[in-house]
Amino acid sequence: DTGVSQDPRHKITKRGQNVTFRCDPISEHNRLYWYRQTLGQGPEFLTYFQNEAQLEKSRLLSDRFSAERPKGSFSTLEIQRTEQGDSAMYLCASSYDPDEQYFGPGTRLTVL
Amino acid sequence: AQKVTQAQTEISVVEKEDVTLDCVYETRDTTYYLFWYKQPPSGELVFLIRRNSFDEQNEISGRYSWNFQKSTSSFNFTITASQVVDSAVYFCALIPAAGAGSYQLTFGKGTKLSVIP
């Protein structure tokens, strides 16, 4: 399977804990995106990488969120001191052209 | 800023009926792309179509067809002879072709389609 993969698929954590998600893009894609989707809503943009450079961050991405893409390959999204409002599906996408984004299966986070 | 509106929150149809999902958008950009994605219960967003703002030709792919009308800022999606496997949430999205935000998809809230056997 050469699609976008995300790990874990589900994460349950207690409020205040730190969590980290991983995204492996399609191998030839140099662009990587993180989106967040809450129940009943469409995905909302969080951040964007071109190769290893983080070029844009949404105001939705508070100081508790940090994303990295070392060596321009996989990416990690870390949430520190999780809050119940962080409960959502976190979607990763990758592309070669910005207008053809292919999405992974998502990581569903539940904060208790 | 871009905005995508999907006024239909949920639609139920009986199998083999035709169904149209509405999408209206707002943008100040002169060139942009429009998309439809399907999200089955598994959660993964599946790309269905991309349409360039310069191309207003309707498109048909099997049981799926899309009607793009720039004059009304609409990009509607019709499923002909619906099947149970079409049950999913469908999202319309927009991205500017260049300039600020040209990497960022703006999604509507989605329309949940239930096809009843």
XYZ file of N, CA and C in Angstrom:
687
model
N 0.849 -1.188 0.000
C 0.000 0.000 0.000
C 0.884 1.237 0.000
N 0.718 2.114 -0.976
C 1.594 3.269 -1.080
C 0.872 4.558 -0.713
N -0.238 4.480 -0.038
C -0.979 5.667 0.363
C -0.394 6.305 1.601
N -1.057 7.356 2.069
C -0.657 8.033 3.302
C -1.053 7.149 4.489
N -0.128 6.973 5.404
C -0.446 6.177 6.594
C -0.294 7.030 7.849
N -1.097 6.710 8.838
C -1.065 7.434 10.103
C -1.079 6.443 11.246
N -0.379 6.825 12.313
C -0.277 5.941 13.465
C -0.230 6.775 14.749
N -1.001 6.412 15.787
C -1.972 5.321 15.801
C -3.267 5.713 15.109
N -4.160 4.797 14.958
C -5.477 5.103 14.392
C -6.402 5.651 15.472
N -6.207 5.204 16.668
C -7.026 5.679 17.783
C -6.116 5.924 18.980
N -6.436 6.987 19.734
C -5.675 7.282 20.932
C -6.634 7.814 21.986
N -6.625 7.178 23.135
C -7.403 7.653 24.276
C -6.408 8.082 25.345
N -6.586 9.279 25.857
C -5.652 9.791 26.844
C -6.408 10.573 27.901
N -5.737 10.793 28.988
C -6.341 11.588 30.057
C -5.906 13.045 29.899
N -6.784 13.918 30.303
C -6.497 15.348 30.236
C -5.169 15.650 30.924
N -4.362 16.458 30.271
C -3.077 16.839 30.834
C -1.895 16.037 30.307
N -2.198 14.905 29.670
C -1.127 14.081 29.118
C -0.680 14.622 27.758
N 0.533 14.228 27.366
C 1.041 14.576 26.038
C 0.799 13.415 25.087
N 0.507 13.738 23.834
C 0.321 12.699 22.832
C 1.091 13.093 21.581
N 1.507 12.090 20.825
C 2.218 12.323 19.563
C 1.652 11.411 18.500
N 1.392 11.988 17.344
C 0.880 11.234 16.204
C 1.929 11.260 15.098
N 1.908 10.211 14.288
C 2.850 10.132 13.182
C 2.115 10.025 11.867
N 2.691 10.637 10.832
C 2.158 10.549 9.473
C 3.289 10.200 8.518
N 3.057 9.189 7.716
C 3.999 8.837 6.646
C 3.347 9.159 5.314
N 3.888 10.134 4.587
C 3.253 10.541 3.332
C 3.556 9.571 2.199
N 2.918 9.795 1.083
C 3.274 9.087 -0.136
C 4.716 9.464 -0.476
N 5.513 8.500 -0.835
C 6.970 8.674 -0.842
C 7.470 9.816 -1.731
N 6.860 10.028 -2.861
C 7.386 11.067 -3.757
C 6.798 12.457 -3.493
N 5.936 12.566 -2.492
C 5.299 13.846 -2.186
C 6.184 14.700 -1.279
N 6.399 15.953 -1.693
C 7.240 16.843 -0.898
C 6.422 17.741 0.024
N 5.111 17.743 -0.126
C 4.257 18.605 0.704
C 3.440 17.741 1.655
N 3.302 18.238 2.868
C 2.553 17.495 3.883
C 1.706 18.466 4.690
N 0.500 18.029 5.019
C -0.487 18.893 5.665
C -1.105 18.162 6.847
N -1.456 18.920 7.871
C -2.246 18.398 8.975
C -3.568 19.177 9.026
N -4.658 18.429 9.208
C -5.980 18.999 9.370
C -6.602 18.385 10.625
N -7.548 19.104 11.185
C -8.292 18.574 12.327
C -9.776 18.586 11.977
N -10.455 17.518 12.348
C -11.884 17.397 12.059
C -12.630 17.043 13.331
N -13.542 17.898 13.744
C -14.402 17.605 14.885
C -15.736 17.086 14.383
N -16.490 16.514 15.292
C -17.730 15.827 14.933
C -18.701 16.762 14.219
N -19.155 16.335 13.058
C -20.143 17.106 12.331
C -19.576 18.277 11.546
N -18.263 18.370 11.485
C -17.621 19.471 10.770
C -16.711 18.943 9.669
N -16.376 19.823 8.747
C -15.370 19.471 7.766
C -13.981 19.646 8.344
N -12.983 19.040 7.722
C -11.602 19.219 8.194
C -11.193 20.694 8.159
N -10.381 21.063 9.145
C -9.841 22.430 9.210
C -8.324 22.364 9.174
N -7.745 23.221 8.403
C -6.296 23.253 8.207
C -5.572 23.612 9.493
N -4.482 22.875 9.769
C -3.647 23.183 10.923
C -2.276 23.713 10.510
N -1.585 22.946 9.639
C -0.230 23.344 9.291
C 0.219 22.665 8.010
N 1.288 23.199 7.431
C 1.743 22.780 6.101
C 3.268 22.767 6.056
N 3.804 21.701 5.501
C 5.249 21.560 5.298
C 5.550 21.426 3.811
N 6.611 22.069 3.403
C 7.178 21.767 2.099
C 8.577 21.254 2.372
N 8.797 20.006 2.035
C 10.012 19.299 2.476
C 10.058 19.378 3.999
N 11.177 19.825 4.588
C 11.246 19.849 6.040
C 10.809 21.185 6.637
N 10.521 22.159 5.796
C 10.181 23.500 6.273
C 8.685 23.630 6.561
N 8.383 24.090 7.768
C 6.992 24.358 8.126
C 6.663 25.772 7.638
N 5.847 25.883 6.605
C 5.624 27.157 5.945
C 4.406 27.904 6.454
N 3.499 27.220 7.073
C 2.296 27.900 7.524
C 1.697 27.178 8.713
N 1.199 27.962 9.658
C 0.514 27.419 10.822
C -0.783 28.177 11.011
N -1.868 27.468 11.168
C -3.154 28.093 11.431
C -3.187 28.645 12.854
N -4.024 29.653 13.050
C -4.216 30.150 14.417
C -4.899 29.114 15.302
N -5.436 28.065 14.671
C -6.009 26.958 15.454
C -4.925 26.198 16.198
N -3.707 26.317 15.736
C -2.590 25.574 16.314
C -2.031 26.375 17.487
N -2.529 26.048 18.685
C -2.090 26.787 19.861
C -0.652 26.403 20.209
N -0.117 27.062 21.231
C 1.266 26.804 21.655
C 1.452 25.386 22.165
N 0.366 24.722 22.486
C 0.489 23.340 22.980
C 0.721 22.344 21.837
N 0.534 22.808 20.626
C 0.693 21.943 19.458
C 2.047 22.226 18.809
N 2.716 21.163 18.417
C 3.943 21.346 17.640
C 4.033 20.242 16.600
N 4.473 20.615 15.432
C 4.608 19.655 14.343
C 6.014 19.739 13.785
N 6.515 18.587 13.381
C 7.849 18.518 12.798
C 7.832 17.607 11.586
N 8.783 17.828 10.734
C 8.972 16.935 9.592
C 10.474 16.832 9.320
N 11.153 16.084 10.163
C 12.612 15.974 10.006
C 12.956 15.284 8.691
N 13.938 15.833 8.002
C 14.435 15.251 6.751
C 13.370 15.222 5.659
N 12.299 15.922 5.846
C 11.305 16.000 4.794
C 10.596 14.702 4.490
N 10.597 13.790 5.461
C 9.917 12.511 5.195
C 8.644 12.435 6.043
N 8.641 11.608 7.091
C 7.461 11.496 7.938
C 7.304 12.768 8.781
N 6.124 12.919 9.341
C 5.866 14.075 10.202
C 5.262 13.604 11.516
N 5.497 14.386 12.562
C 4.857 14.126 13.839
C 4.101 15.369 14.281
N 2.984 15.130 14.938
C 2.188 16.191 15.536
C 2.072 15.868 17.016
N 2.562 16.762 17.855
C 2.515 16.549 19.293
C 1.566 17.550 19.925
N 0.768 17.060 20.839
C -0.096 17.928 21.632
C 0.330 17.775 23.086
N 0.695 18.867 23.704
C 1.088 18.839 25.110
C -0.089 19.249 25.986
N -0.123 18.687 27.167
C -1.151 19.042 28.158
C -2.536 19.029 27.519
N -2.902 17.864 27.015
C -4.160 17.752 26.276
C -5.358 18.227 27.085
N -6.318 18.768 26.354
C -7.586 19.244 26.918
C -8.720 18.496 26.235
N -9.876 18.500 26.863
C -11.004 17.777 26.269
C -11.373 18.359 24.902
N -11.156 19.624 24.721
C -11.448 20.257 23.440
C -10.532 19.808 22.308
N -9.473 19.091 22.658
C -8.573 18.572 21.622
C -9.114 17.292 20.997
N -10.152 16.727 21.571
C -10.737 15.500 21.027
C -11.220 15.758 19.611
N -10.714 14.991 18.681
C -11.008 15.214 17.259
C -10.336 14.118 16.452
N -10.606 14.150 15.145
C -9.859 13.325 14.199
C -8.754 14.202 13.619
N -7.531 13.707 13.662
C -6.400 14.443 13.101
C -6.000 13.770 11.800
N -6.134 14.518 10.725
C -5.916 13.994 9.382
C -4.625 14.541 8.806
N -3.901 13.678 8.159
C -2.682 14.068 7.459
C -2.925 13.888 5.966
N -2.364 14.778 5.180
C -2.452 14.668 3.732
C -1.090 14.961 3.140
N -0.858 14.455 1.954
C 0.393 14.777 1.269
C 0.098 15.040 -0.199
N 1.031 15.745 -0.842
C 0.844 16.055 -2.255
C 2.170 16.399 -2.900
N 2.175 16.323 -4.215
C 3.280 16.883 -4.982
C 2.880 18.290 -5.439
N 1.671 18.391 -6.000
C 1.075 19.696 -6.275
C 0.126 20.038 -5.131
N 0.065 21.306 -4.727
C -0.774 21.648 -3.558
C -2.255 21.395 -3.763
N -2.693 21.309 -5.009
C -4.121 21.155 -5.230
C -4.539 19.699 -5.397
N -3.683 18.767 -5.134
C -4.056 17.354 -5.207
C -3.601 16.671 -3.926
N -4.312 16.906 -2.874
C -3.939 16.378 -1.571
C -4.607 15.034 -1.335
N -3.805 14.070 -0.927
C -4.298 12.727 -0.643
C -4.225 12.504 0.857
N -5.336 12.056 1.403
C -5.471 11.972 2.848
C -5.202 10.565 3.375
N -4.705 10.528 4.593
C -4.562 9.280 5.314
C -5.838 8.941 6.058
N -5.834 7.829 6.800
C -7.038 7.369 7.486
C -7.352 8.147 8.758
N -6.414 8.966 9.221
C -6.665 9.777 10.401
C -6.324 9.088 11.710
N -6.095 9.916 12.726
C -5.937 9.441 14.105
C -7.062 10.068 14.917
N -7.853 9.201 15.528
C -8.957 9.713 16.344
C -8.487 9.836 17.784
N -8.488 11.056 18.296
C -8.051 11.332 19.669
C -9.252 11.561 20.563
N -9.266 10.866 21.668
C -10.275 11.084 22.706
C -9.563 11.470 23.990
N -9.895 12.625 24.512
C -9.305 13.103 25.760
C -10.359 13.004 26.861
N -10.067 12.202 27.849
C -11.024 11.974 28.941
C -10.865 13.001 30.059
N -10.712 35.459 2.091
C -11.005 34.188 2.747
C -12.023 33.415 1.909
N -11.924 32.112 2.016
C -12.840 31.252 1.269
C -13.930 30.719 2.189
N -15.054 30.399 1.578
C -16.129 29.782 2.347
C -16.849 28.782 1.463
N -17.146 27.627 2.013
C -17.882 26.591 1.299
C -19.092 26.217 2.136
N -20.252 26.244 1.501
C -21.501 25.960 2.207
C -22.184 24.740 1.614
N -22.448 23.782 2.465
C -23.239 22.612 2.085
C -24.483 22.652 2.964
N -25.554 23.146 2.391
C -26.751 23.430 3.182
C -27.450 22.160 3.659
N -27.285 21.074 2.922
C -27.939 19.819 3.291
C -27.069 19.088 4.319
N -27.580 18.964 5.519
C -26.817 18.279 6.557
C -26.910 16.760 6.380
N -28.133 16.287 6.175
C -28.340 14.848 5.999
C -29.381 14.621 4.911
N -29.156 13.585 4.115
C -30.111 13.183 3.089
C -30.272 11.668 3.164
N -31.515 11.230 3.061
C -31.784 9.790 2.982
C -32.521 9.512 1.684
N -32.072 8.505 0.975
C -32.748 8.088 -0.251
C -32.871 6.575 -0.232
N -33.809 6.102 -1.046
C -33.959 4.671 -1.211
C -33.049 4.234 -2.349
N -32.484 3.087 -2.205
C -31.571 2.556 -3.230
C -32.185 2.688 -4.620
N -31.334 3.065 -5.563
C -31.663 3.259 -6.975
C -32.245 4.637 -7.274
N -32.524 5.415 -6.257
C -32.946 6.788 -6.509
C -31.737 7.645 -6.883
N -31.993 8.724 -7.609
C -30.949 9.701 -7.879
C -30.921 10.716 -6.739
N -29.731 11.253 -6.458
C -29.613 12.237 -5.382
C -28.589 13.297 -5.784
N -28.898 14.546 -5.462
C -27.980 15.648 -5.749
C -27.546 16.307 -4.456
N -26.241 16.461 -4.309
C -25.665 17.125 -3.151
C -25.226 18.524 -3.578
N -25.672 19.522 -2.832
C -25.422 20.907 -3.206
C -24.160 21.458 -2.558
N -23.494 22.333 -3.286
C -22.304 23.012 -2.767
C -22.274 24.419 -3.340
N -22.184 25.398 -2.454
C -22.051 26.795 -2.857
C -20.788 27.346 -2.218
N -20.044 28.136 -2.956
C -18.770 28.614 -2.417
C -18.628 30.118 -2.578
N -17.730 30.686 -1.802
C -17.386 32.097 -1.894
C -15.871 32.218 -1.932
N -15.379 32.995 -2.861
C -13.950 33.264 -2.923
C -13.713 34.547 -3.696
N -12.631 35.234 -3.369
C -12.245 36.430 -4.110
C -11.207 36.092 -5.174
N -10.721 34.879 -5.129
C -9.715 34.475 -6.094
C -10.344 34.258 -7.464
N -9.590 34.611 -8.496
C -10.116 34.442 -9.849
C -9.886 33.035 -10.374
N -8.868 32.397 -9.837
C -8.605 31.006 -10.235
C -8.542 30.151 -8.987
N -9.174 29.037 -9.065
C -9.264 28.164 -7.903
C -9.646 26.771 -8.376
N -9.542 25.837 -7.448
C -9.956 24.471 -7.722
C -11.070 24.099 -6.742
N -11.980 23.306 -7.244
C -13.063 22.770 -6.422
C -12.955 21.262 -6.375
N -13.352 20.704 -5.247
C -13.207 19.271 -5.022
C -14.463 18.693 -4.385
N -14.622 17.395 -4.595
C -15.529 16.609 -3.785
C -14.728 15.446 -3.209
N -14.943 15.218 -1.906
C -14.345 14.078 -1.216
C -15.466 13.258 -0.582
N -15.227 11.964 -0.476
C -16.155 11.044 0.194
C -15.478 10.546 1.471
N -16.226 10.543 2.572
C -15.692 10.036 3.832
C -16.612 8.932 4.345
N -16.243 7.680 4.091
C -17.040 6.557 4.609
C -16.845 6.439 6.112
N -17.598 5.565 6.762
C -17.478 5.418 8.213
C -16.058 5.125 8.700
N -15.225 4.556 7.864
C -13.840 4.276 8.264
C -13.048 5.549 8.524
N -13.486 6.667 7.962
C -12.867 7.954 8.278
C -11.938 8.529 7.228
N -11.455 7.719 6.322
C -10.501 8.232 5.347
C -11.199 9.062 4.277
N -10.660 10.207 3.967
C -11.210 11.053 2.912
C -10.762 10.527 1.557
N -11.727 10.234 0.708
C -11.434 9.679 -0.610
C -11.707 10.747 -1.657
N -10.686 11.056 -2.434
C -10.798 12.057 -3.483
C -11.737 11.552 -4.576
N -12.686 12.416 -5.004
C -13.607 12.054 -6.080
C -13.333 12.846 -7.345
N -13.205 14.166 -7.218
C -13.019 14.984 -8.406
C -12.359 16.308 -8.052
N -11.608 16.848 -9.012
C -11.071 18.197 -8.943
C -11.533 18.944 -10.177
N -11.974 20.183 -10.000
C -12.434 20.994 -11.122
C -11.738 22.350 -11.073
N -11.129 22.743 -12.186
C -10.494 24.050 -12.318
C -11.569 25.102 -12.577
N -11.411 26.277 -11.998
C -12.422 27.326 -12.131
C -12.607 27.791 -13.572
N -11.640 27.518 -14.439
C -11.769 27.904 -15.837
C -12.601 26.908 -16.640
N -12.795 25.753 -16.080
C -13.450 24.687 -16.827
C -14.857 24.461 -16.290
N -15.842 24.974 -17.005
C -17.208 24.844 -16.538
C -17.947 23.684 -17.184
N -17.234 22.859 -17.891
C -17.881 21.691 -18.483
C -18.323 20.736 -17.391
N -19.512 20.215 -17.555
C -19.968 19.193 -16.625
C -19.178 17.912 -16.861
N -19.072 17.130 -15.816
C -18.304 15.887 -15.930
C -19.120 14.724 -15.423
N -18.959 13.607 -16.114
C -19.645 12.384 -15.717
C -18.602 11.280 -15.558
N -18.731 10.554 -14.462
C -17.866 9.403 -14.244
C -18.720 8.275 -13.694
N -19.109 7.382 -14.557
C -19.977 6.286 -14.125
C -21.309 6.816 -13.630
N -21.632 6.527 -12.372
C -22.906 6.979 -11.801
C -22.797 8.393 -11.215
N -21.605 8.946 -11.231
C -21.366 10.270 -10.640
C -21.348 11.337 -11.728
N -21.909 12.483 -11.422
C -21.797 13.623 -12.329
C -21.706 14.901 -11.512
N -21.063 15.891 -12.103
C -20.839 17.141 -11.407
C -21.265 18.304 -12.297
N -21.939 19.265 -11.705
C -22.440 20.429 -12.405
C -21.806 21.672 -11.787
N -20.884 22.293 -12.527
C -20.185 23.480 -12.051
C -20.786 24.698 -12.742
N -21.325 25.634 -11.974
C -21.870 26.869 -12.531
C -21.205 28.048 -11.834
N -20.280 28.668 -12.535
C -19.531 29.780 -11.949
C -20.444 30.967 -11.673
N -21.479 31.152 -12.497
C -22.373 32.299 -12.338
C -23.118 32.263 -11.009
N -23.365 31.077 -10.503
C -24.063 30.935 -9.216
C -23.141 30.413 -8.129
N -21.854 30.308 -8.432
C -20.864 29.802 -7.464
C -21.307 28.480 -6.862
N -21.699 27.574 -7.734
C -22.155 26.273 -7.250
C -21.416 25.142 -7.947
N -21.260 24.076 -7.219
C -20.571 22.880 -7.746
C -21.290 21.673 -7.164
N -22.388 21.285 -7.827
C -23.261 20.240 -7.306
C -22.855 18.863 -7.801
N -23.172 17.869 -7.019
C -22.739 16.495 -7.255
C -23.979 15.610 -7.275
N -24.153 14.864 -8.358
C -25.310 13.975 -8.491
C -24.853 12.521 -8.569
N -25.504 11.694 -7.784
C -25.291 10.246 -7.859
C -26.547 9.656 -8.488
N -26.369 8.962 -9.567
C -27.475 8.326 -10.267
C -27.601 6.882 -9.802
N -28.836 6.438 -9.638
C -29.082 5.047 -9.227
C -28.253 4.703 -7.996
N -28.521 5.394 -6.914
C -27.713 5.264 -5.706
C -27.671 3.816 -5.199
N -26.556 3.515 -4.529
C -26.362 2.188 -3.964
C -26.014 2.339 -2.483
N -26.195 1.268 -1.737
C -25.907 1.304 -0.305
C -24.459 1.709 -0.048
N -23.558 1.293 -0.936
C -22.133 1.620 -0.755
C -21.847 3.112 -0.903
N -22.823 3.855 -1.408
C -22.654 5.311 -1.523
C -22.888 6.009 -0.187
N -23.380 5.295 0.787
C -23.621 5.903 2.098
C -22.308 6.385 2.699
N -22.257 7.662 2.987
C -21.019 8.283 3.488
C -21.312 9.755 3.745
N -20.306 10.445 4.243
C -20.376 11.903 4.326
C -19.584 12.444 3.140
N -20.164 13.380 2.434
C -19.537 13.956 1.252
C -19.172 15.412 1.534
N -17.930 15.753 1.211
C -17.437 17.101 1.450
C -17.091 17.786 0.143
N -17.493 19.024 0.047
C -17.072 19.904 -1.028
C -15.945 20.774 -0.473
N -14.952 21.083 -1.287
C -13.813 21.873 -0.803
C -13.291 22.765 -1.908
N -12.556 23.793 -1.497
C -12.012 24.775 -2.438
C -10.578 25.096 -2.050
N -9.742 25.357 -3.045
C -8.377 25.812 -2.795
C -8.011 26.843 -3.854
N -7.422 27.972 -3.452
C -6.974 28.937 -4.460
C -5.878 28.330 -5.317
N -5.847 28.722 -6.569
C -4.836 28.175 -7.477
C -3.477 28.817 -7.268
N -3.446 30.016 -6.681
C -2.170 30.693 -6.463
C -2.327 31.706 -5.342
N -1.186 32.163 -4.823
C -1.216 33.213 -3.811
C -1.498 32.698 -2.424
N -1.951 33.597 -1.574
C -2.171 33.276 -0.161
C -3.176 32.140 -0.014
N -2.808 31.180 0.805
C -3.711 30.074 1.072
C -3.793 29.035 -0.018
N -2.886 29.060 -0.967
C -2.986 28.145 -2.107
C -2.550 26.732 -1.761
N -2.298 26.483 -0.488
C -1.952 25.149 -0.021
C -3.050 24.600 0.887
N -4.052 25.397 1.172
C -5.013 25.117 2.243
C -6.390 24.843 1.669
N -6.860 23.621 1.844
C -8.225 23.280 1.451
C -9.213 23.858 2.462
N -10.253 24.487 1.950
C -11.368 24.938 2.788
C -12.544 24.026 2.500
N -13.019 23.367 3.532
C -14.089 22.388 3.387
C -15.427 22.951 3.835
N -16.504 22.418 3.248
C -17.824 22.622 3.811
C -18.026 21.697 5.001
N -19.196 21.760 5.609
C -19.458 20.934 6.780
C -19.866 19.516 6.435
N -20.092 19.271 5.169
C -20.400 17.918 4.748
C -21.889 17.621 4.699
N -22.237 16.685 3.844
C -23.608 16.164 3.747
C -23.551 14.661 3.982
N -24.284 14.213 4.976
C -24.330 12.782 5.262
C -25.414 12.142 4.408
N -25.007 11.236 3.542
C -25.940 10.539 2.665
C -26.165 9.131 3.186
N -27.408 8.792 3.370
C -27.781 7.427 3.758
C -28.620 6.831 2.636
N -28.177 5.718 2.116
C -28.918 5.030 1.066
C -29.539 3.788 1.696
N -30.851 3.764 1.671
C -31.598 2.703 2.343
C -31.919 1.590 1.353
N -31.609 0.357 1.703
C -31.862 -0.734 0.752
C -33.350 -0.998 0.577
